[in-house]
C-alpha positions as a Markdown table, in Angstrom:
| # | Residue | x | y | z |
|---|---|---|---|---|
| 1 | Met | 1.3 | -21.6 | -3.2 |
| 2 | Thr | 2.6 | -25.2 | -3.4 |
| 3 | Gln | 3.0 | -27.1 | -6.7 |
| 4 | Lys | 0.1 | -29.4 | -5.7 |
| 5 | Thr | -2.1 | -26.4 | -5.1 |
| 6 | Val | -1.1 | -24.7 | -8.3 |
| 7 | Thr | -1.7 | -28.0 | -10.3 |
| 8 | Thr | -5.2 | -28.5 | -8.8 |
| 9 | Ala | -6.2 | -24.9 | -9.4 |
| 10 | Tyr | -5.1 | -24.9 | -13.1 |
| 11 | Leu | -6.7 | -28.3 | -13.7 |
| 12 | Ala | -10.0 | -27.0 | -12.4 |
| 13 | His | -9.5 | -23.8 | -14.5 |
| 14 | Tyr | -9.1 | -25.9 | -17.7 |
| 15 | Leu | -12.2 | -28.0 | -16.8 |
| 16 | Asp | -14.3 | -24.8 | -16.9 |
| 17 | Ile | -13.0 | -23.5 | -20.2 |
| 18 | Pro | -15.7 | -24.0 | -22.9 |
| 19 | Arg | -13.2 | -25.0 | -25.5 |
| 20 | Tyr | -12.0 | -27.9 | -23.4 |
| 21 | Lys | -15.6 | -28.9 | -22.5 |
| 22 | Trp | -16.3 | -29.2 | -26.3 |
| 23 | Ile | -13.2 | -31.2 | -26.7 |
| 24 | Phe | -14.3 | -33.5 | -23.9 |
| 25 | Cys | -17.8 | -34.1 | -25.4 |
| 26 | Leu | -16.5 | -34.6 | -28.9 |
| 27 | Ser | -13.6 | -36.8 | -28.1 |
| 28 | Val | -15.7 | -39.2 | -25.9 |
| 29 | Ser | -18.6 | -39.4 | -28.4 |
| 30 | Val | -16.2 | -40.0 | -31.4 |
| 31 | Phe | -14.4 | -42.7 | -29.4 |
| 32 | Val | -17.6 | -44.4 | -28.6 |
| 33 | Val | -18.6 | -44.5 | -32.3 |
| 34 | Leu | -15.2 | -45.7 | -33.5 |
| 35 | Phe | -15.0 | -48.3 | -30.7 |
| 36 | Leu | -18.4 | -49.8 | -31.5 |
| 37 | Leu | -17.7 | -49.9 | -35.2 |
| 38 | Ala | -14.3 | -51.4 | -34.9 |
| 39 | Phe | -14.8 | -54.0 | -32.2 |
| 40 | Gln | -18.6 | -54.4 | -32.2 |
| 41 | Pro | -18.7 | -55.3 | -28.5 |
| 42 | Phe | -21.7 | -56.1 | -26.2 |
| 43 | Gly | -23.5 | -58.0 | -29.0 |
| 44 | Val | -24.2 | -54.9 | -31.2 |
| 45 | Asn | -23.8 | -57.2 | -34.2 |
| 46 | Asn | -26.1 | -59.8 | -32.7 |
| 47 | Phe | -23.1 | -62.1 | -32.4 |
| 48 | Asp | -23.3 | -62.9 | -36.1 |
| 49 | Pro | -19.9 | -64.2 | -37.2 |
| 50 | His | -20.7 | -63.2 | -40.8 |
| 51 | Phe | -21.8 | -59.7 | -40.0 |
| 52 | Thr | -20.6 | -56.9 | -42.3 |
| 53 | Leu | -21.0 | -53.2 | -41.9 |
| 54 | Ser | -24.0 | -51.6 | -43.6 |
| 55 | Thr | -25.1 | -48.0 | -43.9 |
| 56 | Gln | -28.0 | -48.7 | -41.6 |
| 57 | Phe | -25.7 | -50.1 | -38.9 |
| 58 | Val | -23.2 | -47.2 | -39.2 |
| 59 | Leu | -26.1 | -44.7 | -38.9 |
| 60 | Ala | -27.4 | -46.5 | -35.9 |
| 61 | Ile | -24.1 | -46.5 | -34.2 |
| 62 | Gly | -23.6 | -42.8 | -35.2 |
| 63 | Ser | -26.9 | -42.0 | -33.5 |
| 64 | Phe | -25.5 | -43.5 | -30.3 |
| 65 | Gly | -22.5 | -41.2 | -30.6 |
| 66 | Leu | -24.9 | -38.2 | -31.1 |
| 67 | Val | -26.8 | -39.2 | -27.9 |
| 68 | Val | -23.5 | -39.4 | -26.0 |
| 69 | Phe | -22.4 | -36.0 | -27.3 |
| 70 | Val | -25.7 | -34.3 | -26.4 |
| 71 | Thr | -25.8 | -35.9 | -22.9 |
| 72 | Leu | -22.2 | -34.8 | -22.1 |
| 73 | Ala | -22.8 | -31.3 | -23.5 |
| 74 | Ala | -26.0 | -30.9 | -21.4 |
| 75 | Asn | -24.0 | -32.1 | -18.3 |
| 76 | Glu | -21.1 | -29.8 | -19.0 |
| 77 | Phe | -22.9 | -26.6 | -20.1 |
| 78 | Leu | -26.2 | -26.8 | -18.4 |
| 79 | Leu | -25.8 | -28.8 | -15.2 |
| 80 | Arg | -22.2 | -28.3 | -14.0 |
| 81 | Pro | -22.5 | -24.5 | -13.9 |
| 82 | Leu | -25.3 | -25.0 | -11.3 |
| 83 | Ala | -23.0 | -26.9 | -9.0 |
| 84 | Pro | -21.9 | -24.6 | -6.1 |
| 85 | Gly | -18.3 | -24.1 | -5.1 |
| 86 | Pro | -15.0 | -24.4 | -7.0 |
| 87 | Met | -13.9 | -27.6 | -8.6 |
| 88 | Asn | -11.6 | -29.7 | -6.4 |
| 89 | Arg | -10.6 | -33.3 | -6.4 |
| 90 | Ala | -13.6 | -34.5 | -4.4 |
| 91 | Arg | -16.0 | -32.5 | -6.7 |
| 92 | Leu | -14.2 | -33.8 | -9.8 |
| 93 | Leu | -14.7 | -37.5 | -8.7 |
| 94 | Thr | -18.3 | -36.8 | -7.9 |
| 95 | Trp | -18.9 | -35.2 | -11.2 |
| 96 | Leu | -17.2 | -38.1 | -13.1 |
| 97 | Ala | -19.4 | -40.5 | -11.2 |
| 98 | Trp | -22.5 | -38.5 | -12.3 |
| 99 | Thr | -21.2 | -38.4 | -15.8 |
| 100 | Tyr | -20.9 | -42.2 | -15.9 |
| 101 | Leu | -24.3 | -42.7 | -14.3 |
| 102 | Ser | -26.2 | -40.2 | -16.5 |
| 103 | Leu | -24.5 | -41.3 | -19.7 |
| 104 | Gly | -25.2 | -45.0 | -19.0 |
| 105 | Thr | -28.8 | -44.2 | -18.1 |
| 106 | Val | -29.5 | -42.1 | -21.3 |
| 107 | Val | -27.8 | -44.7 | -23.6 |
| 108 | Tyr | -29.8 | -47.5 | -21.9 |
| 109 | Leu | -33.1 | -45.6 | -22.5 |
| 110 | Tyr | -32.1 | -44.8 | -26.1 |
| 111 | Tyr | -31.2 | -48.4 | -26.8 |
| 112 | Asn | -34.6 | -49.6 | -25.5 |
| 113 | Phe | -36.3 | -46.9 | -27.5 |
| 114 | Leu | -34.7 | -48.3 | -30.7 |
| 115 | Gln | -35.6 | -51.9 | -29.6 |
| 116 | Asp | -39.2 | -51.1 | -28.7 |
| 117 | Trp | -38.5 | -51.3 | -25.0 |
| 118 | His | -38.0 | -55.0 | -25.0 |
| 119 | Asp | -35.0 | -55.0 | -22.6 |
| 120 | Met | -36.3 | -53.0 | -19.7 |
| 121 | Ser | -34.9 | -54.6 | -16.5 |
| 122 | Trp | -32.7 | -53.7 | -13.6 |
| 123 | His | -30.2 | -56.4 | -14.6 |
| 124 | Ser | -29.9 | -55.0 | -18.1 |
| 125 | Tyr | -29.7 | -51.5 | -16.8 |
| 126 | Phe | -26.8 | -52.2 | -14.5 |
| 127 | Gly | -25.1 | -54.2 | -17.3 |
| 128 | Phe | -25.3 | -51.0 | -19.4 |
| 129 | Leu | -23.8 | -48.9 | -16.7 |
| 130 | Arg | -20.9 | -51.3 | -16.4 |
| 131 | Asp | -20.4 | -51.6 | -20.2 |
| 132 | Ile | -20.6 | -47.9 | -20.8 |
| 133 | Gly | -18.4 | -47.1 | -17.9 |
| 134 | Met | -15.7 | -49.5 | -19.2 |
| 135 | Met | -16.0 | -48.1 | -22.7 |
| 136 | Ile | -15.6 | -44.4 | -21.8 |
| 137 | Thr | -12.9 | -44.8 | -19.2 |
| 138 | Leu | -10.2 | -44.7 | -21.8 |
| 139 | Pro | -11.3 | -41.4 | -23.5 |
| 140 | Val | -12.1 | -39.8 | -20.2 |
| 141 | Ala | -8.7 | -40.7 | -18.8 |
| 142 | Gly | -7.1 | -39.5 | -22.0 |
| 143 | Phe | -8.9 | -36.2 | -21.8 |
| 144 | Leu | -7.7 | -35.7 | -18.2 |
| 145 | Phe | -4.2 | -36.4 | -19.2 |
| 146 | Tyr | -4.5 | -34.0 | -22.1 |
| 147 | Ile | -5.7 | -31.1 | -19.9 |
| 148 | Arg | -3.1 | -32.0 | -17.3 |
| 149 | His | -0.5 | -31.5 | -20.1 |
| 150 | Glu | -2.1 | -28.2 | -21.1 |
| 151 | Ser | -2.1 | -27.0 | -17.5 |
| 152 | Leu | 1.5 | -28.0 | -17.0 |
| 153 | Lys | 2.6 | -25.8 | -19.9 |
| 154 | Ser | 1.4 | -22.8 | -18.0 |
| 155 | Glu | 1.2 | -24.3 | -14.5 |
| 156 | Phe | 3.7 | -21.8 | -13.0 |
| 157 | Val | 2.5 | -18.7 | -14.9 |
| 158 | Gln | 1.9 | -16.6 | -11.9 |
| 159 | Leu | 2.7 | -13.3 | -10.4 |
| 160 | Leu | 4.7 | -13.5 | -7.1 |
| 161 | Asn | 3.6 | -11.0 | -4.6 |
| 162 | Phe | 6.1 | -10.6 | -1.8 |
| 163 | Lys | 5.3 | -8.2 | 1.0 |
| 164 | Ala | 7.3 | -5.0 | 0.7 |
| 165 | Ala | 10.3 | -5.1 | 3.0 |
| 166 | Pro | 12.4 | -2.1 | 4.2 |
| 167 | Pro | 15.3 | -1.4 | 1.8 |
| 168 | Ser | 18.2 | -3.6 | 2.7 |
| 169 | Thr | 21.5 | -2.0 | 3.5 |
| 170 | Thr | 23.4 | -5.2 | 2.7 |
| 171 | Leu | 26.1 | -4.8 | 0.1 |
| 172 | Val | 27.1 | -7.6 | -2.2 |
| 173 | Gln | 30.8 | -7.7 | -3.1 |
| 174 | Phe | 31.7 | -8.9 | -6.6 |
| 175 | Gln | 35.3 | -10.0 | -6.8 |
| 176 | Ser | 37.1 | -10.3 | -10.1 |
| 177 | Asp | 40.4 | -12.1 | -11.0 |
| 178 | Thr | 42.0 | -8.6 | -11.0 |
| 179 | Leu | 41.7 | -6.6 | -7.8 |
| 180 | Asn | 41.0 | -3.3 | -9.6 |
| 181 | Glu | 37.6 | -4.6 | -10.9 |
| 182 | Asn | 36.0 | -5.4 | -7.5 |
| 183 | Phe | 32.9 | -3.4 | -6.7 |
| 184 | Ser | 29.8 | -3.6 | -4.4 |
| 185 | Val | 26.1 | -3.2 | -5.1 |
| 186 | Ala | 23.1 | -3.1 | -2.7 |
| 187 | Leu | 21.5 | -6.5 | -2.5 |
| 188 | Asp | 18.0 | -5.1 | -3.4 |
| 189 | Asp | 19.4 | -3.6 | -6.6 |
| 190 | Val | 21.1 | -6.7 | -8.0 |
| 191 | Leu | 19.2 | -8.3 | -10.9 |
| 192 | Tyr | 21.3 | -11.1 | -12.2 |
| 193 | Leu | 24.8 | -12.3 | -13.2 |
| 194 | Glu | 25.4 | -13.7 | -16.7 |
| 195 | Ser | 28.4 | -15.6 | -17.9 |
| 196 | Gln | 30.1 | -14.1 | -21.0 |
| 197 | Asp | 33.1 | -16.0 | -22.1 |
| 198 | Asn | 35.9 | -15.2 | -19.6 |
| 199 | Tyr | 33.8 | -12.5 | -18.0 |
| 200 | Val | 30.7 | -12.2 | -15.9 |
| 201 | Ala | 28.2 | -9.4 | -16.6 |
| 202 | Val | 26.7 | -8.1 | -13.4 |
| 203 | Ala | 23.3 | -6.4 | -13.9 |
| 204 | Trp | 21.7 | -4.1 | -11.3 |
| 205 | Arg | 19.4 | -1.1 | -10.9 |
| 206 | Glu | 20.7 | 2.4 | -10.1 |
| 207 | Asp | 18.4 | 5.4 | -9.9 |
| 208 | Asp | 15.7 | 3.3 | -11.5 |
| 209 | Gln | 17.9 | 2.6 | -14.5 |
| 210 | Pro | 19.3 | -0.8 | -15.5 |
| 211 | Arg | 23.1 | -0.9 | -15.3 |
| 212 | Ser | 25.6 | -3.6 | -16.2 |
| 213 | Thr | 29.3 | -4.1 | -16.0 |
| 214 | Leu | 31.8 | -6.8 | -16.8 |
| 215 | Ile | 34.3 | -8.3 | -14.4 |
| 216 | Arg | 36.9 | -10.9 | -15.3 |
| 217 | Ser | 35.7 | -14.0 | -13.5 |
| 218 | Ser | 33.7 | -17.2 | -14.0 |
| 219 | Leu | 30.2 | -17.7 | -12.8 |
| 220 | Lys | 31.3 | -20.7 | -10.8 |
| 221 | Lys | 33.7 | -18.4 | -8.8 |
| 222 | Gln | 31.0 | -15.9 | -8.2 |
| 223 | Glu | 28.6 | -18.6 | -7.1 |
| 224 | Ser | 31.1 | -19.8 | -4.5 |
| 225 | Ser | 31.9 | -16.4 | -3.2 |
| 226 | Leu | 28.3 | -15.0 | -2.9 |
| 227 | Ala | 26.9 | -15.6 | 0.6 |
| 228 | Glu | 23.4 | -14.3 | 0.1 |
| 229 | Pro | 20.8 | -17.1 | -0.2 |
| 230 | Cys | 18.6 | -15.1 | -2.6 |
| 231 | Leu | 21.4 | -15.0 | -5.2 |
| 232 | Val | 21.2 | -18.5 | -6.7 |
| 233 | Arg | 22.4 | -20.3 | -9.7 |
| 234 | Cys | 19.5 | -21.0 | -12.1 |
| 235 | His | 21.3 | -21.9 | -15.3 |
| 236 | Arg | 24.8 | -22.7 | -16.6 |
| 237 | Ser | 25.0 | -19.0 | -17.7 |
| 238 | Phe | 22.9 | -17.2 | -15.0 |
| 239 | Ile | 22.8 | -16.4 | -11.3 |
| 240 | Val | 19.5 | -14.6 | -10.4 |
| 241 | Asn | 18.4 | -12.5 | -7.5 |
| 242 | Leu | 15.2 | -14.2 | -6.3 |
| 243 | Leu | 14.1 | -11.0 | -4.5 |
| 244 | Arg | 13.6 | -9.5 | -8.0 |
| 245 | Val | 11.5 | -12.3 | -9.4 |
| 246 | Arg | 8.0 | -11.3 | -10.0 |
| 247 | Arg | 6.8 | -13.7 | -12.7 |
| 248 | Cys | 7.3 | -17.4 | -13.4 |
| 249 | Gln | 6.3 | -18.9 | -16.7 |
| 250 | Gly | 6.5 | -22.6 | -17.7 |
| 251 | Asn | 7.3 | -25.6 | -15.6 |
| 252 | Gln | 10.3 | -27.7 | -14.6 |
| 253 | His | 11.0 | -28.4 | -18.2 |
| 254 | Gly | 11.0 | -24.8 | -19.5 |
| 255 | Leu | 10.8 | -22.4 | -16.6 |
| 256 | Lys | 11.5 | -18.7 | -17.2 |
| 257 | Leu | 11.7 | -15.9 | -14.7 |
| 258 | Gly | 10.6 | -12.3 | -15.1 |
| 259 | Leu | 12.4 | -9.8 | -13.0 |
| 260 | Leu | 11.2 | -6.5 | -11.5 |
| 261 | Gly | 13.3 | -3.7 | -13.1 |
| 262 | Thr | 14.3 | -5.3 | -16.4 |
| 263 | Asp | 12.7 | -6.7 | -19.5 |
| 264 | Arg | 15.2 | -9.5 | -19.6 |
| 265 | Val | 13.7 | -13.0 | -19.1 |
| 266 | Ile | 16.0 | -15.4 | -17.3 |
| 267 | Pro | 15.9 | -19.0 | -18.3 |
| 268 | Val | 16.0 | -21.8 | -15.6 |
| 269 | Ser | 17.7 | -25.1 | -16.4 |
| 270 | Arg | 15.8 | -28.3 | -15.6 |
| 271 | Ala | 18.5 | -29.2 | -13.1 |
| 272 | Tyr | 17.8 | -26.1 | -11.1 |
| 273 | Ala | 14.0 | -25.7 | -11.6 |
| 274 | Thr | 12.7 | -27.7 | -8.7 |
| 275 | Gly | 15.0 | -25.9 | -6.2 |
| 276 | Ile | 14.2 | -22.5 | -7.6 |
| 277 | Leu | 10.5 | -23.1 | -7.4 |
| 278 | Gln | 10.8 | -24.4 | -3.9 |
| 279 | Lys | 12.8 | -21.3 | -2.8 |
| 280 | Leu | 10.2 | -19.0 | -4.4 |
| 281 | Asp | 7.4 | -20.9 | -2.8 |
| 282 | Asp | 9.1 | -20.6 | 0.6 |
| 283 | Met | 9.8 | -16.9 | 0.1 |
| 284 | Gln | 6.2 | -16.2 | -0.9 |
| 285 | Ala | 4.9 | -18.1 | 2.1 |
| 286 | Ala | 7.3 | -16.3 | 4.5 |
| 287 | Gly | 6.6 | -12.9 | 2.8 |
């Protein structure tokens, strides 16, 4: 699963969550009301330079906000669930176009209803579509950026399912600064290495139990001596066995790895996150 695929999937997922649908409807309608009250565009004040806000005017503008809210809610909760197939980029653009068209049409009809239908013409209608489209573009874009942010926080929360491979007979040798501390562990059993002052803690599984031992060395020396591509540096204090990774949480700015065989969660520094995710992506595709 590539980063682009994951992003699209999570973005579509958030667009279908009722909570975010309500946020979308409310944020756009509130923005419309505040924008019309603050800037009074499109001649809503009859171009009167001495115009002052009145209760009647505020209520009238508030009613437009209510119409916008009801229209968007009807689209999101009644019409969109009827659309076949999953949400993707093309469907999202189509749905946004429909949202602009339906909202502009309903607001235009409501405006004419309030004005006793005196402005019914194609020219006026297309002008409403243009004006409404320009006005709601900012809150719509802001909402999309918001859910993009929300999806990024959990974009890489996923379980990684590698195909089961025969147990490896490869032994990994860990060399210490003192020869009497050298030892070997099967590659499949290695969990991670952690820097601890002048020592490195090597964690592995033995008889389905977590084991750990200290060797006098630095993580940098271990990194340079390990030849297995699945044993990679992921943090200034950690080397992790990617074969043991079964869960990723977060994104490039806060990635954490869950390992099979231990409750320990391994942090990934920002400098290593992109490379780690790419390696896991390649391993999953190859698996």
